[in-house]
């Protein structure tokens, strides 16, 4: 690879923000984009979101419920780096979508509300990161308001999430008595100024000794005394951040601030630039690793979004580039299919604005138009060496329903809609092989997924659908322990047999008891809660 392309790859940083709704993810995103020069005025992301939803009716549901259903990708420059920030849906019912997005990042920022600490959705999202050993930064937000003691918050993160904290900054007071943050690495105090909500450059005071009496003159003697005690305690137990431990997902560097007042955001960005990893080498099939700077281009599909622009009825495939350089118009292979596809209509997205992309590099997220060739988890690559990345698992749904069409003549549109929405991962579909796809069983991880299905069926495909809830509790992919072929005749128990859209055998159980019985009485069988089919196709 030529040195210039190599440099481009080395300066890529791709991450996502995870948080419980209302902790400040949107505000933080906005401030990061502001510092990165991608937007010019605070409020633009939110305003754009609102203007857009008012103008088109794309995902009215999203606006009505105040939740972000879809994922957007934002790119900005900061110092020497090119940063890709992937937005994730905050609502628990879209955890599958979030899982897929987190598969495409190299690190994550966890934003916590200082009054609430670790909340339920943060915990779930964190667990996904943990599965993949994604390095995590932590930002404790809303220090301009009263909250819990920072020691208590550290303790909660360590106990609940089982990760060690290393505070890089430390708050001096909070709420009305918030004076700023002490930077343990830089040995400086960044003073908090109530600045309305505009961007202001923070004032920074550096010193060589924390006991310097000048500090007391700036922040007050009581606050100074408290700071000395806190820092002595921290420095006595924690050394500097061990970057390897951070990269392994064992330690999280913690920062404090207030996204709304732009406070601590710069310090976070600097820490991010210093420590966030660039694109990792990716595992090819069961064996070798593909380095991001290899000449060959490769990536995997982690998201599909149909009808993003309703006027054009388009289907956009989002690809995380894992190695090499993308050039518009290039031909790529998909090991699941026998043909090459041309990536000509490629785009990068800024919230929902898009611009044509001529080149992109490992670490970047590429969106391109596709007529139905690609599925989530597919690998695309160039060159003679065969590449197949691991893919992205499906999770057992917890809600099940069958569908009735208000107008049976709309069957064709329904079939098209359900196929496309399944490919996007909006919903899962299971087929009873004796009946065929005329009466599919639909599965969702959260109820809201069904609401999105009904809404989009009507809005995008013109089909009124009614759902009949089904009494199943669990779906389990059925495999033989020795990996030999399996059929329903091999399984004992009270369950119904279906197939997923790739033809893999799935057992549907109406109770925990039936599932446990089947597990105990089928020694050679695995009942899998999450499933990664063969990425090369069945
Ligand atoms: P989310 O995306 O995680 O759901 O959270 P979002 O950024 O929308 O923030 C949720 C609320 O918390 C917003 O208030 C936002 O202004 C507020 N907020 C975010 N960061 C801070 C902070 O550092 N300090 C304080 N005090 N508040 C913060 P809202 O009233 O719902 O909306 P808005 O009218 O202020 O925009």
XYZ file of C-alpha atoms and ligand atoms in Angstrom:
574
model
C 0.000 0.000 0.000
C 1.344 3.439 -0.818
C 2.411 5.549 2.191
C -0.300 8.162 1.673
C -3.127 5.596 1.771
C -1.500 3.967 4.771
C -1.476 7.307 6.584
C -5.154 7.785 5.760
C -5.994 4.435 7.353
C -3.861 5.094 10.399
C -5.712 8.327 11.125
C -9.172 6.690 11.111
C -10.971 6.401 14.443
C -14.444 4.831 14.417
C -16.602 4.862 17.533
C -20.159 5.004 18.871
C -21.780 6.591 21.897
C -23.786 4.355 24.189
C -26.067 5.676 26.901
C -29.435 5.389 28.562
C -32.002 7.760 26.971
C -31.688 11.312 28.367
C -28.139 10.938 29.683
C -26.976 13.382 26.986
C -25.954 11.352 23.931
C -27.493 13.779 21.410
C -26.007 16.779 23.196
C -22.583 15.154 23.339
C -22.771 14.169 19.663
C -23.637 17.707 18.785
C -20.764 19.156 20.768
C -18.301 16.712 19.228
C -19.466 17.684 15.752
C -19.204 21.333 16.700
C -15.595 20.929 17.805
C -14.900 18.848 14.722
C -16.247 21.638 12.506
C -18.897 19.353 11.000
C -21.649 21.694 12.181
C -21.375 25.356 13.001
C -24.016 26.065 15.526
C -25.175 24.133 18.571
C -28.709 22.894 18.072
C -28.154 22.028 14.419
C -28.398 18.271 14.851
C -31.556 18.486 16.867
C -33.048 21.242 14.719
C -32.229 19.373 11.552
C -33.778 16.249 12.964
C -36.942 18.149 13.791
C -37.084 20.099 10.508
C -36.552 16.992 8.524
C -39.184 14.969 10.263
C -41.580 17.844 9.802
C -40.770 18.091 6.111
C -40.888 14.456 5.126
C -42.795 11.789 6.930
C -39.805 9.475 7.179
C -40.067 7.730 10.490
C -42.760 9.893 11.993
C -42.759 7.262 14.627
C -39.264 8.244 15.584
C -40.362 11.818 16.119
C -43.604 10.973 17.891
C -41.878 8.772 20.376
C -38.755 10.861 20.652
C -36.548 7.881 19.995
C -33.927 7.390 17.419
C -34.887 4.305 15.435
C -32.316 4.417 12.699
C -28.602 4.759 12.842
C -26.675 7.553 11.228
C -22.992 7.942 10.594
C -21.104 11.181 10.998
C -17.567 11.976 9.965
C -15.376 14.850 11.084
C -11.742 15.858 11.362
C -10.133 16.644 14.667
C -6.455 17.489 14.914
C -4.695 14.825 12.813
C -7.560 12.343 12.927
C -10.543 11.497 10.752
C -13.265 10.445 13.166
C -16.348 8.390 12.310
C -19.108 8.607 14.889
C -21.924 6.089 14.593
C -25.182 6.961 16.252
C -27.028 4.101 17.927
C -30.714 3.816 18.797
C -31.214 4.514 22.486
C -34.310 2.427 22.993
C -33.960 -1.096 24.389
C -36.384 -2.517 21.828
C -33.852 -1.850 19.098
C -31.005 -3.632 20.804
C -30.374 -5.821 17.751
C -29.781 -2.767 15.616
C -27.445 -1.425 18.250
C -25.608 -4.726 18.417
C -24.985 -4.566 14.682
C -23.761 -0.990 14.898
C -21.403 -1.797 17.744
C -19.937 -4.580 15.595
C -18.736 -1.842 13.231
C -16.826 0.340 15.716
C -13.347 0.150 17.234
C -14.211 1.894 20.505
C -17.192 3.358 22.341
C -17.990 6.279 24.599
C -20.354 5.570 27.466
C -22.203 8.700 28.632
C -23.708 8.589 32.132
C -25.950 11.081 33.907
C -24.172 12.056 37.143
C -27.435 11.879 39.090
C -28.370 8.438 37.771
C -25.169 6.500 37.221
C -25.385 3.164 35.421
C -28.953 2.722 34.117
C -30.577 -0.336 32.583
C -29.983 0.477 28.928
C -26.365 1.485 29.567
C -25.840 -1.877 31.161
C -27.265 -3.791 28.203
C -25.242 -1.816 25.687
C -22.152 -2.166 27.779
C -22.593 -5.945 27.778
C -22.585 -5.946 23.995
C -19.302 -4.028 24.027
C -17.919 -6.441 26.568
C -18.741 -9.439 24.355
C -16.595 -7.920 21.655
C -13.994 -6.541 24.110
C -14.545 -3.051 22.688
C -12.466 -0.406 24.510
C -14.747 2.033 26.368
C -14.332 5.647 27.401
C -16.678 6.982 30.092
C -18.015 10.537 30.285
C -19.971 11.464 33.395
C -22.287 14.222 32.274
C -24.374 17.038 33.768
C -21.880 18.170 36.410
C -23.514 21.597 36.259
C -26.377 19.953 38.181
C -26.387 18.237 41.544
C -25.603 14.551 41.290
C -24.066 11.642 43.151
C -20.590 11.618 44.637
C -17.904 10.769 42.042
C -16.518 8.014 44.294
C -19.947 6.439 44.524
C -20.293 6.570 40.722
C -16.877 4.943 40.211
C -17.828 2.242 42.637
C -21.101 1.589 40.832
C -19.421 1.340 37.414
C -16.870 -1.103 38.783
C -19.410 -3.264 40.597
C -22.262 -3.255 38.090
C -20.217 -3.370 34.888
C -17.236 -5.194 36.234
C -14.680 -2.901 34.646
C -11.972 -0.938 36.399
C -12.221 2.880 36.324
C -9.306 5.222 35.900
C -10.456 8.840 36.301
C -8.427 11.089 34.014
C -10.286 14.170 35.160
C -11.897 14.718 38.547
C -14.728 17.106 39.383
C -14.313 20.021 41.752
C -17.753 20.339 43.317
C -20.956 19.977 41.351
C -24.201 21.815 40.672
C -24.125 25.320 42.097
C -20.691 24.805 43.582
C -19.166 23.282 40.428
C -15.776 24.930 39.906
C -14.283 22.789 37.165
C -12.222 19.651 36.683
C -8.755 18.626 37.705
C -6.816 16.860 34.931
C -4.733 14.127 36.538
C -2.505 13.602 33.492
C -1.869 17.264 32.686
C -1.786 18.411 36.323
C -4.000 21.354 35.545
C -7.378 22.684 36.512
C -9.890 23.533 33.832
C -12.179 26.172 35.269
C -15.912 26.007 34.735
C -17.502 29.214 33.593
C -21.255 29.556 33.445
C -21.324 30.741 29.874
C -24.925 30.475 28.910
C -24.896 27.638 26.453
C -22.455 29.026 23.930
C -19.099 27.577 22.972
C -16.388 29.145 25.047
C -12.769 28.341 25.446
C -12.269 26.971 28.916
C -9.697 28.633 31.110
C -6.930 26.297 32.167
C -4.595 26.753 35.138
C -1.462 24.605 35.282
C 0.695 24.075 38.355
C 3.368 21.721 39.575
C 2.037 20.985 43.046
C -1.591 20.364 43.888
C -0.988 21.932 47.304
C -0.046 25.261 45.684
C -2.023 27.934 47.589
C -2.781 29.764 44.313
C -5.284 27.004 43.530
C -7.248 27.917 46.644
C -7.366 31.518 45.474
C -9.042 30.393 42.244
C -11.455 27.693 43.388
C -11.870 28.563 47.085
C -10.055 27.063 50.077
C -12.683 24.452 50.971
C -12.870 23.126 47.417
C -9.075 23.101 47.304
C -8.821 21.084 50.499
C -11.372 18.560 49.224
C -9.511 18.270 45.913
C -6.206 17.575 47.691
C -7.834 14.777 49.697
C -9.574 13.256 46.652
C -6.493 13.302 44.462
C -4.242 11.877 47.185
C -6.694 9.019 47.527
C -6.855 8.419 43.755
C -3.118 8.736 43.132
C -2.456 6.449 46.077
C -4.481 3.630 44.522
C -4.396 4.240 40.774
C -1.428 4.729 38.515
C -1.573 6.322 35.079
C -3.904 4.829 32.482
C -2.512 1.567 31.118
C -3.412 1.826 27.430
C -3.101 -1.912 26.843
C -5.574 -2.625 29.620
C -7.908 -0.052 28.088
C -7.557 -1.619 24.623
C -8.298 -5.032 26.111
C -11.552 -3.647 27.554
C -10.438 -4.139 31.177
C -10.103 -0.472 32.196
C -12.185 2.546 31.269
C -10.726 6.064 31.436
C -13.332 8.282 33.093
C -13.932 11.980 32.480
C -16.364 14.434 34.015
C -18.102 17.356 32.386
C -21.242 18.981 31.158
C -22.026 18.470 27.503
C -24.743 21.109 27.509
C -22.324 23.822 28.549
C -19.497 22.395 26.377
C -17.518 21.691 29.460
C -15.030 18.818 29.434
C -15.777 17.960 25.803
C -12.443 19.245 24.552
C -10.601 17.345 27.258
C -12.472 14.209 26.222
C -11.576 14.700 22.551
C -7.912 15.100 23.443
C -7.978 11.933 25.517
C -9.786 10.177 22.678
C -7.146 11.283 20.146
C -4.384 10.044 22.389
C -5.866 6.638 23.216
C -8.615 5.545 20.821
C -7.511 2.662 18.625
C -7.502 2.831 14.844
C -8.980 0.011 12.760
C -8.183 -3.441 14.200
C -7.079 -6.393 12.078
C -10.136 -8.575 11.418
C -10.428 -12.335 11.647
C -10.870 -14.018 8.268
C -13.057 -17.128 8.588
C -11.605 -19.409 11.221
C -7.996 -18.512 10.499
C -5.763 -15.623 9.517
C -6.083 -11.917 10.276
C -6.572 -9.253 7.636
C -4.631 -6.077 8.471
C -6.397 -2.774 7.721
C -3.433 -1.623 5.648
C -3.466 -4.622 3.307
C -3.798 -3.665 -0.338
C -6.980 -5.604 -0.883
C -10.268 -3.900 -0.146
C -12.652 -5.704 2.210
C -15.536 -4.960 4.550
C -18.722 -6.369 6.047
C -22.347 -5.277 5.842
C -23.688 -4.346 9.265
C -26.833 -2.486 8.367
C -29.385 -2.216 5.600
C -31.929 0.552 5.359
C -34.668 0.445 2.751
C -36.661 3.501 1.704
C -34.392 5.941 3.473
C -35.491 8.399 0.877
C -39.090 7.452 0.192
C -39.170 9.410 -3.057
C -36.476 7.160 -4.503
C -37.476 3.862 -2.911
C -33.835 3.093 -2.391
C -32.104 0.424 -0.398
C -28.884 1.508 1.250
C -26.358 -1.002 2.471
C -23.893 0.135 5.140
C -20.472 -1.420 4.966
C -17.713 -1.175 7.529
C -14.497 -1.110 5.538
C -11.972 -3.431 7.193
C -9.004 -3.184 4.866
C -7.664 -1.227 1.928
C -9.095 1.642 -0.023
C -12.471 2.065 -1.666
C -12.725 3.758 -5.030
C -16.089 4.573 -6.515
C -17.114 2.209 -9.296
C -14.968 -0.691 -8.096
C -16.155 -4.289 -8.487
C -16.332 -6.445 -5.367
C -17.009 -10.113 -4.651
C -19.492 -11.506 -2.173
C -18.584 -15.096 -1.175
C -22.267 -15.885 -0.633
C -23.103 -15.010 -4.227
C -21.571 -16.155 -7.464
C -21.384 -12.709 -9.001
C -19.417 -9.503 -8.646
C -21.194 -6.281 -7.786
C -20.185 -2.760 -8.720
C -20.115 -0.120 -6.011
C -21.004 2.915 -8.034
C -23.623 4.786 -6.035
C -21.672 5.254 -2.864
C -22.424 7.810 -0.226
C -21.365 9.058 3.134
C -23.968 10.319 5.537
C -24.119 13.261 7.829
C -27.207 12.612 9.905
C -29.466 12.186 6.880
C -27.634 14.384 4.417
C -25.608 12.410 2.000
C -22.777 13.186 -0.336
C -21.176 11.052 -3.014
C -17.982 9.354 -1.961
C -15.125 8.842 -4.389
C -12.674 7.235 -1.984
C -12.858 5.796 1.517
C -10.499 3.815 3.724
C -10.410 1.011 6.266
C -12.279 2.232 9.336
C -14.787 4.258 7.301
C -18.445 3.452 6.882
C -19.641 3.363 3.340
C -23.267 3.461 2.236
C -24.183 2.294 -1.241
C -27.291 1.574 -3.247
C -28.056 -2.072 -3.712
C -30.835 -3.916 -5.493
C -31.127 -6.740 -3.051
C -27.773 -8.504 -3.465
C -26.472 -7.976 0.056
C -27.544 -9.241 3.453
C -26.460 -8.214 6.927
C -23.207 -9.962 7.768
C -22.045 -10.327 4.142
C -18.370 -9.798 3.357
C -17.395 -7.843 0.240
C -13.842 -7.865 -1.062
C -11.512 -7.484 -4.015
C -8.480 -9.505 -5.023
C -7.719 -13.187 -5.373
C -7.442 -14.100 -1.682
C -10.815 -15.295 -0.453
C -12.155 -13.333 2.519
C -15.124 -14.078 4.723
C -15.596 -12.207 8.002
C -17.368 -13.696 10.925
C -20.796 -12.157 10.319
C -23.288 -10.811 12.829
C -25.459 -13.099 14.947
C -29.248 -13.113 15.204
C -30.823 -13.147 18.674
C -33.851 -15.092 19.846
C -36.966 -12.903 19.653
C -39.129 -12.579 22.744
C -42.386 -11.562 21.037
C -44.101 -13.516 18.310
C -47.017 -12.786 16.000
C -48.726 -13.900 12.829
C -50.188 -11.463 10.344
C -53.585 -10.820 8.772
C -53.876 -8.613 5.718
C -56.828 -6.215 5.652
C -56.825 -6.570 1.847
C -55.788 -10.036 0.633
C -55.089 -8.603 -2.829
C -52.096 -6.801 -1.328
C -50.274 -10.095 -0.731
C -47.585 -9.279 -3.296
C -46.725 -5.921 -1.736
C -46.811 -7.553 1.694
C -44.357 -10.259 0.620
C -41.989 -7.655 -0.814
C -42.268 -5.490 2.312
C -41.748 -8.298 4.762
C -38.776 -9.619 2.805
C -37.110 -6.203 2.724
C -37.827 -5.447 6.367
C -36.422 -8.845 7.363
C -33.279 -8.180 5.371
C -32.900 -4.913 7.234
C -33.308 -6.748 10.518
C -36.422 -4.747 11.454
C -38.133 -8.022 12.206
C -37.299 -11.740 12.069
C -39.333 -14.236 10.088
C -39.779 -17.980 10.591
C -41.486 -20.309 8.158
C -43.367 -23.516 8.924
C -41.923 -25.757 6.182
C -45.227 -27.641 5.885
C -47.143 -24.438 5.145
C -44.600 -22.292 3.263
C -44.206 -18.541 3.375
C -47.928 -17.748 3.087
C -48.321 -17.753 6.849
C -45.018 -16.595 8.339
C -44.326 -16.302 12.044
C -42.779 -12.956 12.907
C -40.466 -12.420 15.844
C -39.240 -9.272 17.587
C -36.805 -8.658 20.401
C -38.908 -5.665 21.581
C -42.570 -4.721 21.057
C -41.657 -1.439 19.385
C -40.190 -3.401 16.497
C -43.736 -4.579 15.721
C -44.976 -1.003 15.798
C -42.266 0.000 13.356
C -43.259 -2.933 11.146
C -46.949 -1.905 11.072
C -46.068 1.713 10.454
C -43.610 1.037 7.670
C -45.809 -1.597 6.008
C -48.541 0.996 5.677
C -46.341 3.989 4.972
C -43.886 2.455 2.540
C -45.726 -0.490 1.016
C -49.351 0.645 1.357
C -50.359 -2.514 3.231
C -52.594 -2.564 6.306
C -51.521 -5.408 8.550
C -53.001 -6.736 11.761
C -50.944 -8.815 14.145
C -52.155 -11.876 16.024
C -49.952 -12.427 19.018
C -48.616 -16.015 19.328
C -48.039 -17.749 22.654
C -44.369 -18.614 22.070
C -41.778 -17.517 24.584
C -38.496 -18.679 23.071
C -36.996 -19.424 19.687
C -33.887 -21.597 19.652
C -31.712 -22.492 16.695
C -31.267 -26.238 16.737
C -27.898 -27.775 15.881
C -26.252 -31.103 16.558
C -23.318 -30.938 18.956
C -21.179 -32.840 16.446
C -22.238 -30.381 13.688
C -23.805 -33.134 11.570
C -27.089 -32.302 9.752
C -30.146 -32.093 11.987
C -33.868 -32.546 11.347
C -36.968 -32.176 13.510
C -37.154 -35.992 13.855
C -33.932 -35.854 15.924
C -35.499 -33.687 18.655
C -37.710 -34.852 21.547
C -40.017 -32.441 23.364
C -43.009 -30.118 23.187
C -42.069 -27.577 20.573
C -42.949 -26.483 17.075
C -40.458 -26.551 14.248
C -39.880 -23.647 11.927
C -37.056 -22.512 9.647
C -35.403 -19.113 9.600
C -35.049 -17.209 6.326
C -31.782 -19.029 5.550
C -33.433 -22.427 6.059
C -31.887 -23.250 9.466
C -34.015 -25.299 11.865
C -35.564 -23.325 14.742
C -37.600 -24.675 17.691
C -40.407 -22.565 19.165
C -41.285 -23.092 22.829
C -44.310 -21.803 24.728
C -42.738 -22.024 28.193
C -39.446 -22.122 30.079
C -40.407 -25.575 31.277
C -40.673 -27.026 27.763
C -37.364 -25.477 26.808
C -35.602 -26.823 29.907
C -37.130 -30.259 29.371
C -35.908 -30.357 25.778
C -32.410 -29.298 26.848
C -32.295 -32.012 29.516
C -33.607 -34.759 27.229
C -31.702 -34.156 24.007
C -28.115 -34.850 24.874
C -26.706 -34.381 21.394
C -28.563 -31.216 20.545
C -27.702 -27.552 21.064
C -30.555 -25.066 21.583
C -28.969 -21.766 20.649
C -30.226 -18.400 21.858
C -28.142 -16.459 19.384
C -27.059 -17.819 16.079
C -24.481 -17.026 13.479
C -25.315 -18.907 10.295
C -22.662 -19.711 7.746
C -21.719 -16.293 6.335
C -21.130 -17.956 2.961
C -24.748 -19.078 2.814
C -26.345 -22.330 3.797
P -30.113 11.567 24.880
O -29.719 11.844 23.477
O -29.129 10.738 25.623
O -31.499 11.070 25.046
O -30.074 12.954 25.696
P -30.081 14.463 25.181
O -28.759 14.854 24.678
O -31.259 14.701 24.310
O -30.249 15.175 26.593
C -31.371 14.953 27.418
C -31.631 16.205 28.229
O -30.509 16.437 29.084
C -31.791 17.469 27.383
O -32.688 18.324 28.043
C -30.404 18.064 27.425
O -30.378 19.461 27.187
C -30.013 17.748 28.857
N -28.547 17.752 29.022
C -27.610 17.179 28.253
N -26.383 17.440 28.741
C -26.557 18.173 29.839
C -25.659 18.769 30.781
O -24.452 18.664 30.700
N -26.219 19.451 31.821
C -27.572 19.604 31.955
N -28.021 20.288 32.983
N -28.437 19.074 31.073
C -27.943 18.372 30.041
P -34.143 18.588 27.531
O -34.749 19.535 28.492
O -34.819 17.271 27.312
O -33.941 19.204 26.112
P -33.405 20.661 25.688
O -34.624 21.487 25.555
O -32.480 21.153 26.741
O -32.718 20.421 24.398
